Coordinates of C-alpha atoms and ligand atoms in Angstrom, one line a residue:
X1 CA 19.2 18.8 -12.3
X2 CA 18.5 22.5 -12.1
X3 CA 16.8 22.8 -8.7
X4 CA 15.2 26.2 -9.4
X5 CA 13.5 24.9 -12.4
X6 CA 12.4 21.7 -10.6
X7 CA 11.0 23.7 -7.7
X8 CA 9.0 25.9 -10.1
X9 CA 7.6 22.9 -11.8
X10 CA 5.8 21.9 -8.6
X11 CA 4.7 25.4 -7.7
X12 CA 1.3 25.1 -9.3
X13 CA 0.7 21.8 -7.5
X14 CA 1.7 23.3 -4.1
X15 CA -0.4 26.4 -4.8
X16 CA -3.6 24.4 -4.3
X17 CA -2.8 24.1 -0.6
X18 CA -3.7 26.8 1.9
X19 CA -0.9 26.2 4.3
X20 CA -1.0 26.7 8.0
X21 CA -2.4 30.0 9.2
X22 CA 0.2 32.7 9.5
X23 CA 2.5 31.1 6.9
X24 CA 3.5 28.4 9.4
X25 CA 4.2 25.8 6.8
X26 CA 2.1 22.8 5.6
X27 CA 0.4 20.1 7.7
X28 CA -1.5 17.3 6.1
X29 CA -4.2 17.3 8.8
X30 CA -4.8 21.0 8.3
X31 CA -5.2 20.5 4.5
X32 CA -7.5 17.5 5.0
X33 CA -9.6 18.7 7.9
X34 CA -9.2 22.1 9.6
X35 CA -9.0 24.0 6.4
X36 CA -12.6 23.1 5.5
X37 CA -13.9 24.2 8.8
X38 CA -12.0 27.5 8.5
X39 CA -13.5 28.0 5.0
X40 CA -17.1 27.5 6.3
X41 CA -17.7 23.9 5.3
X42 CA -17.7 22.4 8.8
X43 CA -21.1 21.0 8.3
X44 CA -20.2 19.0 5.2
X45 CA -20.0 15.3 5.8
X46 CA -16.4 14.2 5.7
X47 CA -17.0 10.5 6.4
X48 CA -19.8 8.0 6.6
X49 CA -18.9 4.7 8.3
X50 CA -20.9 1.6 7.7
X51 CA -20.4 -0.9 10.5
X52 CA -20.1 -4.6 9.5
X53 CA -23.8 -5.2 10.3
X54 CA -25.2 -2.0 8.9
X55 CA -27.3 -2.0 5.7
X56 CA -25.4 -0.8 2.7
X57 CA -27.8 2.2 2.3
X58 CA -27.7 3.1 6.0
X59 CA -26.7 6.7 6.9
X60 CA -24.0 5.1 9.0
X61 CA -22.0 7.0 11.6
X62 CA -21.5 10.4 10.2
X63 CA -18.5 12.7 10.8
X64 CA -18.8 16.2 9.6
X65 CA -15.6 18.1 8.9
X66 CA -16.3 20.0 12.2
X67 CA -16.6 16.7 14.2
X68 CA -13.5 15.3 12.5
X69 CA -11.6 18.5 13.4
X70 CA -12.6 18.3 17.0
X71 CA -11.9 14.6 17.5
X72 CA -8.6 14.7 15.7
X73 CA -7.6 17.7 18.0
X74 CA -8.6 15.6 21.0
X75 CA -6.5 12.7 19.8
X76 CA -3.5 15.0 19.2
X77 CA -3.9 16.1 22.9
X78 CA -4.1 12.5 24.0
X79 CA -0.7 11.8 22.5
X80 CA 0.8 14.9 23.9
X81 CA -0.7 14.1 27.3
X82 CA 1.0 10.7 27.2
X83 CA 4.4 12.4 26.6
X84 CA 4.7 11.5 22.9
X85 CA 6.9 14.0 21.0
X86 CA 6.7 15.3 17.5
X87 CA 8.7 13.1 15.2
X88 CA 7.9 9.9 17.2
X89 CA 6.2 7.2 15.4
X90 CA 2.6 6.1 16.0
X91 CA 1.7 2.7 14.5
X92 CA -1.9 1.9 13.6
X93 CA -3.2 -1.6 13.5
X94 CA -7.0 -1.9 13.1
X95 CA -9.8 -2.6 10.7
X96 CA -11.9 0.1 9.0
X97 CA -13.3 1.8 12.2
X98 CA -13.9 5.5 12.6
X99 CA -11.4 6.0 15.4
X100 CA -8.6 4.7 13.3
X101 CA -9.1 7.6 10.9
X102 CA -9.3 10.0 13.8
X103 CA -6.1 8.6 15.3
X104 CA -4.2 8.9 11.9
X105 CA -5.2 12.5 11.4
X106 CA -4.8 13.5 15.0
X107 CA -1.3 12.1 15.1
X108 CA -0.5 14.1 12.0
X109 CA -1.7 17.3 13.7
X110 CA 0.8 16.6 16.5
X111 CA 3.6 16.0 13.9
X112 CA 4.0 12.4 14.8
X113 CA 4.9 10.0 12.1
X114 CA 2.0 7.7 11.2
X115 CA 2.7 4.2 10.2
X116 CA -0.3 2.0 9.2
X117 CA 0.0 -1.7 9.4
X118 CA -2.3 -4.3 7.7
X119 CA -4.5 -5.9 10.3
X120 CA -4.2 -9.3 8.7
X121 CA -0.5 -9.4 9.4
X122 CA 0.7 -12.0 11.9
X123 CA 2.9 -11.2 14.9
X124 CA 6.2 -11.6 12.9
X125 CA 5.6 -8.9 10.2
X126 CA 4.1 -6.6 12.9
X127 CA 7.1 -7.0 15.2
X128 CA 9.6 -6.6 12.5
X129 CA 8.1 -3.3 11.3
X130 CA 7.5 -1.9 14.8
X131 CA 11.1 -2.6 15.7
X132 CA 12.5 -1.1 12.5
X133 CA 10.2 1.9 12.8
X134 CA 11.0 2.4 16.5
X135 CA 7.3 2.6 17.4
X136 CA 6.5 4.9 20.3
X137 CA 2.8 4.2 20.3
X138 CA 0.6 1.5 19.0
X139 CA -3.1 2.2 18.3
X140 CA -5.1 -1.0 17.9
X141 CA -8.1 -2.9 19.1
X142 CA -8.6 -5.2 22.1
X143 CA -8.9 -8.3 20.0
X144 CA -6.0 -7.6 17.8
X145 CA -4.0 -6.8 20.9
X146 CA -4.8 -10.1 22.5
X147 CA -4.2 -12.2 19.4
X148 CA -1.2 -10.5 17.9
X149 CA 0.5 -8.2 20.3
X150 CA 0.3 -9.4 23.9
X151 CA 2.6 -12.4 23.2
X152 CA 5.4 -10.1 21.7
X153 CA 4.8 -7.0 23.8
X154 CA 8.2 -7.4 25.6
X155 CA 10.0 -7.3 22.3
X156 CA 8.4 -4.1 21.0
X157 CA 9.8 -0.6 21.6
X158 CA 6.4 0.9 22.3
X159 CA 5.8 3.0 25.3
X160 CA 2.0 3.2 25.0
X161 CA -0.7 1.0 23.5
X162 CA -4.1 2.6 23.0
X163 CA -7.1 0.3 22.5
X164 CA -9.6 2.0 20.2
X165 CA -12.6 0.0 21.1
X166 CA -12.3 0.0 24.9
X167 CA -14.2 2.7 26.7
X168 CA -13.5 1.8 30.3
X169 CA -10.0 1.6 31.7
X170 CA -11.1 -1.3 33.9
X171 CA -11.6 -3.4 30.7
X172 CA -8.1 -2.7 29.3
X173 CA -5.5 -5.4 29.7
X174 CA -2.4 -4.5 31.8
X175 CA -0.1 -1.9 30.3
X176 CA -2.7 -0.7 27.8
X177 CA -4.9 2.4 27.6
X178 CA -8.6 2.5 27.0
X179 CA -9.3 5.1 24.3
X180 CA -12.6 6.3 25.9
X181 CA -11.3 8.0 29.1
X182 CA -8.2 9.4 27.5
X183 CA -10.3 10.9 24.7
X184 CA -13.0 12.2 27.1
X185 CA -10.4 14.1 29.1
X186 CA -8.8 15.8 26.1
X187 CA -10.0 19.2 24.7
X188 CA -11.2 19.6 21.2
X189 CA -9.1 22.4 20.1
X190 CA -5.5 21.9 19.1
X191 CA -3.3 24.4 17.5
X192 CA -1.0 22.8 15.0
X193 CA 2.4 24.1 15.5
X194 CA 4.6 25.3 12.6
X195 CA 5.2 22.4 10.3
X196 CA 7.9 22.5 7.7
X197 CA 6.8 20.7 4.4
X198 CA 9.9 18.5 4.9
X199 CA 8.7 17.3 8.3
X200 CA 8.2 13.5 8.3
X201 CA 4.6 12.5 8.3
X202 CA 4.0 9.0 7.0
X203 CA 6.0 5.8 7.2
X204 CA 4.9 2.9 4.9
X205 CA 6.7 -0.4 5.0
X206 CA 7.1 -2.0 1.6
X207 CA 8.9 -5.2 0.5
X208 CA 11.9 -5.8 -1.8
X209 CA 13.3 -9.0 -3.0
X210 CA 15.9 -9.3 -0.3
X211 CA 16.4 -8.2 3.3
X212 CA 13.9 -6.8 5.8
X213 CA 10.9 -4.7 4.8
X214 CA 11.8 -1.1 3.8
X215 CA 10.3 1.8 5.6
X216 CA 9.5 4.5 3.0
X217 CA 9.3 7.8 4.7
X218 CA 7.1 10.6 3.4
X219 CA 6.8 14.2 4.5
X220 CA 3.9 16.7 4.9
X221 CA 4.7 18.1 1.4
X222 CA 3.2 14.9 0.0
X223 CA -0.2 16.4 0.5
X224 CA 0.3 18.7 -2.4
X225 CA 0.5 15.6 -4.7
X226 CA -2.4 13.8 -2.9
X227 CA -4.6 16.8 -3.6
X228 CA -3.5 17.5 -7.1
X229 CA -3.9 13.9 -8.3
X230 CA -7.3 13.6 -6.5
X231 CA -8.4 16.6 -8.5
X232 CA -6.8 15.8 -11.8
X233 CA -7.2 12.1 -12.0
X234 CA -10.4 11.5 -10.1
X235 CA -12.0 14.8 -11.0
X236 CA -13.2 14.8 -7.4
X237 CA -14.8 18.0 -6.0
X238 CA -16.2 19.2 -2.7
X239 CA -19.3 17.3 -1.7
X240 CA -18.8 14.4 -4.1
X241 CA -19.3 10.9 -2.5
X242 CA -16.1 8.8 -2.8
X243 CA -15.4 5.2 -2.0
X244 CA -11.9 3.8 -1.8
X245 CA -12.0 0.0 -1.1
X246 CA -8.3 -0.3 -0.1
X247 CA -7.5 -1.1 3.5
X248 CA -6.0 1.8 5.5
X249 CA -3.1 -0.6 6.4
X250 CA -1.6 0.0 2.9
X251 CA -0.5 3.1 1.1
X252 CA -3.6 3.3 -1.2
X253 CA -5.8 3.3 1.9
X254 CA -3.9 6.2 3.4
X255 CA -3.1 8.4 0.4
X256 CA -6.5 8.0 -1.2
X257 CA -8.5 6.2 1.5
X258 CA -8.0 9.1 3.9
X259 CA -5.9 12.1 2.8
X260 CA -6.5 12.9 -0.9
X261 CA -10.3 12.9 -0.9
X262 CA -10.5 14.9 2.3
X263 CA -8.3 17.6 1.0
X264 CA -10.9 18.5 -1.7
X265 CA -13.8 18.4 0.8
X266 CA -15.4 15.2 -0.5
X267 CA -17.5 12.7 1.6
X268 CA -15.7 9.4 2.2
X269 CA -17.6 6.1 2.5
X270 CA -15.9 3.6 4.8
X271 CA -17.3 0.1 5.0
X272 CA -16.1 -2.1 7.8
X273 CA -17.3 -5.3 6.2
X274 CA -15.3 -7.7 4.1
X275 CA -15.8 -8.1 0.4
X276 CA -19.2 -9.2 -0.7
X277 CA -20.2 -8.6 -4.3
X278 CA -23.8 -7.8 -3.7
X279 CA -23.1 -5.6 -0.7
X280 CA -20.6 -3.6 -2.8
X281 CA -23.1 -2.9 -5.5
X282 CA -25.7 -2.0 -2.9
X283 CA -23.2 0.4 -1.3
X284 CA -22.5 2.1 -4.7
X285 CA -26.2 2.5 -5.2
X286 CA -27.3 3.2 -1.6
X287 CA -24.6 5.7 -0.8
X288 CA -24.9 7.3 -4.3
X289 CA -21.1 7.0 -4.8
X290 CA -19.8 9.4 -7.4
X291 CA -16.2 8.2 -7.6
X292 CA -15.0 4.7 -6.8
X293 CA -11.3 3.6 -6.3
X294 CA -10.8 -0.1 -6.3
X295 CA -8.4 -2.9 -7.4
X296 CA -8.1 -5.6 -10.0
X297 CA -8.4 -8.4 -7.5
X298 CA -11.7 -6.9 -6.3
X299 CA -12.9 -6.4 -9.9
X300 CA -12.0 -10.1 -10.7
X301 CA -14.0 -11.2 -7.6
X302 CA -17.0 -9.2 -9.0
X303 CA -16.5 -10.9 -12.3
X304 CA -16.5 -14.3 -10.7
X305 CA -19.6 -13.4 -8.7
X306 CA -21.3 -12.9 -12.0
X307 CA -23.2 -9.9 -13.3
X308 CA -26.4 -11.3 -11.6
X309 CA -25.1 -9.9 -8.3
X310 CA -25.7 -6.5 -9.8
X311 CA -29.2 -7.3 -11.1
X312 CA -31.8 -4.7 -10.3
X313 CA -29.2 -2.4 -8.8
X314 CA -28.9 1.2 -10.1
X315 CA -25.2 2.1 -10.5
X316 CA -25.9 5.3 -12.4
X317 CA -24.6 7.5 -9.6
X318 CA -21.1 6.2 -10.4
X319 CA -19.5 8.8 -12.6
X320 CA -16.0 7.4 -12.6
X321 CA -14.2 4.3 -11.4
X322 CA -10.5 3.7 -11.0
X323 CA -8.2 0.8 -10.3
X324 CA -4.7 0.4 -8.8
X325 CA -2.2 -2.1 -7.5
X326 CA -1.9 -4.8 -10.2
X327 CA -2.4 -5.0 -13.9
X328 CA -5.9 -4.2 -15.0
X329 CA -6.6 -6.3 -18.0
X330 CA -8.4 -5.1 -21.1
X331 CA -10.9 -8.0 -20.4
X332 CA -11.8 -6.6 -17.0
X333 CA -12.3 -3.1 -18.4
X334 CA -14.6 -4.5 -21.1
X335 CA -16.5 -6.6 -18.6
X336 CA -17.1 -3.4 -16.5
X337 CA -18.4 -1.5 -19.5
X338 CA -20.6 -4.4 -20.7
X339 CA -22.1 -5.6 -17.4
X340 CA -22.0 -2.5 -15.1
X341 CA -21.8 0.3 -17.6
X342 CA -18.7 1.4 -15.6
X343 CA -15.4 2.1 -17.3
X344 CA -12.6 1.2 -14.9
X345 CA -9.6 3.5 -15.4
X346 CA -6.2 2.2 -14.4
X347 CA -3.7 4.2 -12.3
X348 CA -0.1 3.3 -11.5
X349 CA 2.0 4.2 -8.6
X350 CA 4.0 2.8 -5.7
X351 CA 4.5 3.1 -1.9
X352 CA 7.7 5.1 -2.8
X353 CA 5.9 7.5 -5.1
X354 CA 3.3 8.3 -2.4
X355 CA 0.7 9.3 -5.0
X356 CA -0.5 8.4 -8.5
X357 CA 2.1 9.0 -11.2
X358 CA 0.7 7.4 -14.3
X359 CA -3.1 7.2 -14.9
X360 CA -6.1 7.3 -17.1
X361 CA -7.5 10.6 -15.9
X362 CA -11.2 11.6 -15.7
X363 CA -10.7 13.5 -18.9
X364 CA -8.8 10.8 -20.9
X365 CA -10.3 8.4 -23.4
X366 CA -9.5 5.0 -21.9
X367 CA -7.3 2.6 -23.8
X368 CA -8.3 -0.7 -22.2
X369 CA -5.2 -2.4 -20.9
X370 CA -3.1 0.7 -20.7
X371 CA -2.1 2.3 -17.4
X372 CA -2.4 5.8 -18.9
X373 CA 0.0 8.7 -19.0
X374 CA 2.0 10.7 -16.5
X375 CA -0.1 13.1 -14.4
X376 CA 0.3 16.4 -12.5
X377 CA 3.7 17.5 -13.9
X378 CA 5.3 14.0 -13.5
X379 CA 8.0 13.2 -16.1
X380 CA 8.1 9.5 -16.7
X381 CA 10.5 7.6 -18.9
X382 CA 11.5 4.1 -19.9
X383 CA 15.1 3.2 -19.3
X384 CA 17.2 0.6 -21.0
X385 CA 18.0 -2.4 -18.8
X386 CA 20.1 -5.5 -19.0
X387 CA 18.3 -8.9 -19.2
X388 CA 18.8 -9.1 -15.4
X389 CA 16.8 -5.8 -15.0
X390 CA 19.8 -3.6 -14.2
X391 CA 19.9 -0.1 -15.6
X392 CA 22.4 0.4 -18.4
X393 CA 24.5 3.6 -18.3
X394 CA 26.2 5.1 -21.4
X395 CA 29.9 5.9 -21.5
X396 CA 29.4 9.3 -19.8
X397 CA 27.4 7.7 -17.0
X398 CA 23.9 8.7 -18.1
X399 CA 20.9 6.4 -18.3
X400 CA 19.6 5.6 -21.8
X401 CA 16.0 6.5 -22.5
X402 CA 14.0 4.3 -24.8
X403 CA 11.5 5.8 -27.3
X404 CA 10.9 2.8 -29.5
X405 CA 7.3 1.7 -28.8
X406 CA 8.2 -1.9 -29.3
X407 CA 10.9 -2.0 -26.6
X408 CA 10.5 -2.8 -23.0
X409 CA 12.2 -0.6 -20.4
X410 CA 12.1 0.2 -16.7
X411 CA 9.7 2.8 -15.6
X412 CA 11.6 5.8 -14.2
X413 CA 10.4 9.1 -12.8
X414 CA 12.3 12.4 -12.8
X415 CA 13.1 12.8 -9.1
X416 CA 11.8 15.6 -6.9
X417 CA 8.0 15.5 -6.9
X418 CA 6.4 16.5 -3.5
X419 CA 5.2 13.0 -2.5
X420 CA 8.5 11.2 -3.4
X421 CA 9.7 9.2 -0.4
X422 CA 12.6 11.0 1.3
X423 CA 14.4 7.9 2.7
X424 CA 14.2 4.3 3.5
X425 CA 14.4 4.3 7.3
X426 CA 18.0 3.7 8.4
X427 CA 19.0 2.5 5.0
X428 CA 20.6 5.2 3.0
X429 CA 22.4 2.8 0.7
X430 CA 19.2 1.1 -0.4
X431 CA 17.6 4.5 -1.0
X432 CA 20.5 5.7 -3.1
X433 CA 20.2 2.6 -5.2
X434 CA 16.7 3.6 -6.2
X435 CA 18.1 6.6 -8.2
X436 CA 20.3 7.0 -11.2
X437 CA 21.2 10.2 -13.1
X438 CA 18.3 12.2 -11.5
X439 CA 15.7 9.5 -12.1
X440 CA 13.9 7.3 -9.6
X441 CA 13.9 3.7 -10.8
X442 CA 10.6 2.1 -10.2
X443 CA 11.6 -1.6 -10.8
X444 CA 8.6 -2.2 -13.1
X445 CA 9.0 -2.9 -16.8
X446 CA 6.7 -1.4 -19.3
X447 CA 6.2 -0.3 -22.9
X448 CA 5.0 3.1 -24.1
X449 CA 3.0 3.6 -27.3
X450 CA 3.3 6.6 -29.6
X451 CA 0.5 8.4 -27.8
X452 CA 2.6 8.3 -24.6
X453 CA 0.5 5.7 -22.8
X454 CA 2.3 3.2 -20.7
X455 CA 1.6 -0.6 -20.8
X456 CA 2.6 -2.7 -17.9
X457 CA 4.9 -5.7 -18.7
X458 CA 6.1 -7.0 -15.3
X459 CA 8.4 -6.6 -12.4
X460 CA 12.1 -6.6 -12.8
X461 CA 12.5 -8.3 -9.4
X462 CA 11.0 -11.2 -7.4
X463 CA 8.4 -9.4 -5.3
X464 CA 4.9 -10.9 -5.2
X465 CA 1.6 -9.0 -5.6
X466 CA -1.1 -11.1 -4.1
X467 CA -4.6 -9.7 -3.8
X468 CA -3.0 -6.3 -4.4
X469 CA -0.6 -6.7 -1.4
X470 CA 3.1 -6.5 -2.1
X471 CA 4.9 -9.3 -0.3
X472 CA 8.7 -9.8 -0.2
X473 CA 9.7 -13.5 -0.7
X474 CA 12.6 -13.1 1.7
X475 CA 10.3 -12.2 4.6
X476 CA 8.4 -15.4 4.0
X477 CA 11.5 -17.6 3.5
X478 CA 13.0 -16.3 6.8
X479 CA 10.0 -17.5 8.7
X480 CA 9.9 -20.9 6.9
X481 CA 13.6 -21.4 7.6
X482 CA 13.0 -20.9 11.3
X483 CA 11.0 -24.1 11.5
X484 CA 13.2 -26.7 13.1
X485 CA 12.7 -29.2 10.2
X486 CA 13.4 -26.7 7.4
X487 CA 17.0 -25.9 6.2
X488 CA 16.2 -23.8 3.1
X489 CA 13.3 -22.4 1.1
X490 CA 12.3 -20.5 -2.0
X491 CA 9.2 -18.5 -2.2
X492 CA 7.6 -17.1 -5.4
X493 CA 4.3 -16.0 -7.0
X494 CA 2.2 -18.2 -9.3
X495 CA -0.5 -16.7 -11.5
X496 CA -4.0 -16.9 -10.0
X497 CA -7.2 -16.0 -11.8
X498 CA -8.5 -14.0 -8.8
X499 CA -5.7 -12.8 -6.6
X500 CA -3.4 -12.1 -9.5
X501 CA -0.6 -14.1 -7.9
X502 CA -0.6 -16.5 -5.0
X503 CA 2.4 -17.5 -2.9
X504 CA 4.0 -20.9 -3.3
X505 CA 7.0 -22.2 -1.4
X506 CA 9.5 -25.0 -1.9
X507 CA 11.3 -26.2 1.1
X508 CA 14.3 -28.4 1.8
X509 CA 13.8 -30.5 4.9
X510 CA 16.5 -31.4 7.4
X511 CA 18.2 -34.7 6.6
X512 CA 16.3 -37.6 8.0
X513 CA 12.9 -35.7 8.2
X514 CA 10.3 -37.4 6.0
X515 CA 8.1 -35.1 3.8
X516 CA 5.0 -36.5 5.3
X517 CA 1.6 -34.6 5.4
X518 CA 2.2 -34.0 9.0
X519 CA 5.6 -32.4 8.5
X520 CA 4.2 -30.1 5.8
X521 CA 1.2 -29.2 7.9
X522 CA 3.4 -28.3 10.8
X523 CA 5.5 -26.0 8.6
X524 CA 2.2 -24.5 7.2
X525 CA 0.8 -23.9 10.7
X526 CA 4.0 -22.3 11.7
X527 CA 4.0 -20.0 8.7
X528 CA 0.3 -19.0 9.2
X529 CA 0.8 -18.4 12.9
X530 CA 3.9 -16.2 12.5
X531 CA 3.0 -14.4 9.2
X532 CA -0.7 -14.3 9.2
X533 CA -3.0 -15.8 6.6
X534 CA -2.4 -12.9 4.1
X535 CA 1.3 -13.5 3.9
X536 CA 1.7 -17.2 4.5
X537 CA 2.3 -19.5 1.4
X538 CA -0.8 -21.1 0.0
X539 CA 1.2 -24.2 -1.0
X540 CA 4.3 -25.7 0.5
X541 CA 6.1 -28.6 -1.1
X542 CA 9.2 -30.4 0.1
X543 CA 11.9 -30.8 -2.6
X544 CA 15.3 -32.5 -2.4
X545 CA 17.2 -29.4 -3.4
X546 CA 16.8 -25.7 -4.4
X547 CA 18.4 -24.1 -7.4
X548 CA 20.9 -21.5 -6.3
X549 CA 23.3 -19.2 -8.0
X550 CA 27.0 -19.4 -7.4
X551 CA 26.7 -16.7 -4.9
X552 CA 24.2 -18.8 -2.9
X553 CA 21.0 -17.0 -3.8
X554 CA 17.9 -19.1 -4.3
X555 CA 16.7 -18.8 -7.9
X556 CA 13.0 -18.2 -7.3
X557 CA 12.4 -17.6 -11.0
X558 CA 13.7 -21.1 -11.7
X559 CA 11.3 -22.6 -9.1
X560 CA 8.5 -20.7 -10.6
X561 CA 9.3 -21.7 -14.2
X562 CA 9.6 -25.4 -13.1
X563 CA 6.2 -25.3 -11.5
X564 CA 4.6 -23.6 -14.5
X565 CA 6.3 -26.1 -16.8
X566 CA 8.1 -23.4 -18.7
X567 CA 11.0 -24.8 -20.7
X568 CA 14.2 -23.9 -18.9
X569 CA 15.7 -22.8 -22.2
X570 CA 13.3 -19.9 -22.2
X571 CA 14.3 -18.7 -18.8
X572 CA 16.8 -16.2 -20.1
X573 CA 14.1 -14.2 -21.9
X574 CA 11.1 -14.9 -19.7
X575 CA 12.5 -15.2 -16.3
X576 CA 15.8 -13.3 -16.3
X577 CA 19.2 -14.6 -17.0
X578 CA 19.7 -18.2 -16.0
X579 CA 22.4 -20.3 -17.6
X580 CA 23.6 -23.7 -16.7
X581 CA 26.9 -22.6 -15.4
X582 CA 25.2 -20.2 -13.0
X583 CA 22.6 -22.6 -11.8
X584 CA 23.5 -25.3 -9.3
X585 CA 21.2 -27.2 -7.1
X586 CA 21.6 -26.9 -3.3
X587 CA 21.0 -30.0 -1.4
X588 CA 19.5 -30.2 2.1
X589 CA 21.9 -30.3 4.9
X590 CA 21.9 -30.1 8.6
X591 CA 23.6 -26.8 8.7
Ligands
LIG1 C1 -0.1 1.7 -4.9 C2 0.6 0.4 -4.8 C3 3.6 -1.1 -6.2 C4 3.7 -2.1 -7.3 C5 4.2 -1.5 -8.6 C6 3.6 -2.5 -9.6 C7 2.3 -2.8 -9.0 C8 0.7 -0.8 -9.0 C9 -0.2 -1.1 -11.0 C10 0.7 -2.1 -10.8 C11 0.3 -2.9 -12.9 C12 -0.9 -1.0 -12.2 N1 1.3 -1.9 -9.6 N2 -0.2 -0.3 -9.9 N3 1.0 -3.0 -11.7 N4 -0.7 -2.0 -13.1 N5 -1.9 -0.1 -12.5 O1 0.1 -0.6 -5.2 O2 1.8 0.4 -4.1 O3 2.0 -1.7 -2.8 O4 4.0 -0.2 -3.3 O5 3.0 -1.6 -5.0 O6 2.4 -2.6 -7.6 O7 4.4 -3.6 -9.6 O8 5.6 -1.4 -8.6 P1 2.7 -0.8 -3.7

């Protein structure tokens, strides 16, 4: 690829940034916070937090851009004061509370790498990620610490644990810091030091089919894409009220739950409470939300709650609504138009892409069921694959692009956009495998119609999307296999009308162990304790044997097809290549 041309292509995207004063590079926190103060918008509301028990039309706890600038500066000093160095990783594990946002942006000011974790994870996924990410600091709450961290603290690399909701050091458990006194001692001005756009900024763990979770590393340059897509896709402007319902423990909750909307000077609504259909409608009304970013699982939950939940509520402030994370069906789009007078616009992207890549923008006429078209200079293609989902190269080693609208190919993006992940932590080989011939290979299968709109077809691998969360089956199987009565397991997703997919497991028990309710409950309890409710299987069934390939891999697609009653003969087209001579069944053993 011609690098000069590629660089020029992103110039207009990067031109929207102000950069650090004195030409000192680019820092996400400066673009999201300090820039607005410097430009005279310090008194604009940056965030309004609604506590769990606050009314949906409450003013909430308000953070102006000035307050956010001061508090994030203080937090940057807190980390510096604890001897945490630029480049070291700060993990965040908390619900949607104001100080979490302050900590994230404060850590970015100090050039620490921010790694958000989902607060519904159990101790095992937390430990694995903190070890892989070499966590220097963990920012969490007293209750999460007690329930999930205290028992594994010795196994974690962290030097400091800061408890966000503790204001008196006397109330902090041993070896932890209370946020209050550290924060009170820190000064509210922090000069961000020169930050190269290539400085690591965000670490997001994501799951593949095999192996441990992958740490996708993003750099400060990503903010160019966060800002450009927020403007182009959402049409969000300074002073607009914006609500992203994604949890800050996942990539959407960071790229568009914190960074993107702040870069344009919008006002974020953050609600601490869990989903409740009526409350959500009341928030849209009571906070006068202009732009709403949500997900298909949430939209389906709204559909299930029935349009009555919105009765008498005025949703006319909502100018645009968007969805991400799973397929948004044409039916859901039609429901929104009919019952809420809101058109949900689908957007497609991934942890690795860092920002929206394909979308129905504010300007587009929405084709219900389509993910839309490439945005902000992104070049997307569909590449020819084998039935097994492997990319096909021609004789000269080039990928083969598809342009026949009836054919399904793998979504690929021309490499080099600013928010593209720069590595998988400590796994260069896995990173390299994501690219071919100058393209990033997304692992999703799609079609493209003659207008250039993409239509999602499915994943080329076995990862599971449950309630919008990407879960790797291997991570779940590893924990199941640790149970003393289990010798093997296969984990897969089963379609679910609300969550999109739910996790099912088939296990092989040690010889001599009976598959009683008690045994299954004990395996289930183990899975829930170690993995957390969001990641543990919803159903576990003991089987005599698991289908495995000759190389010994569990054929999750076969398990899934069996449960769904799909004829095995159709597996080669529906479920990837499975032939009798590849498939053998693995019996339980004591090994
Ligand atoms: C942002 C995020 C990425 C995977 C992606 C795809 C699925 C995302 C989608 C969609 C259908 C959409 N996905 N958007 N599937 N339609 N509009 O979700 O990142 O957690 O890494 O998941 O999610 O399979 O490859 P991440």
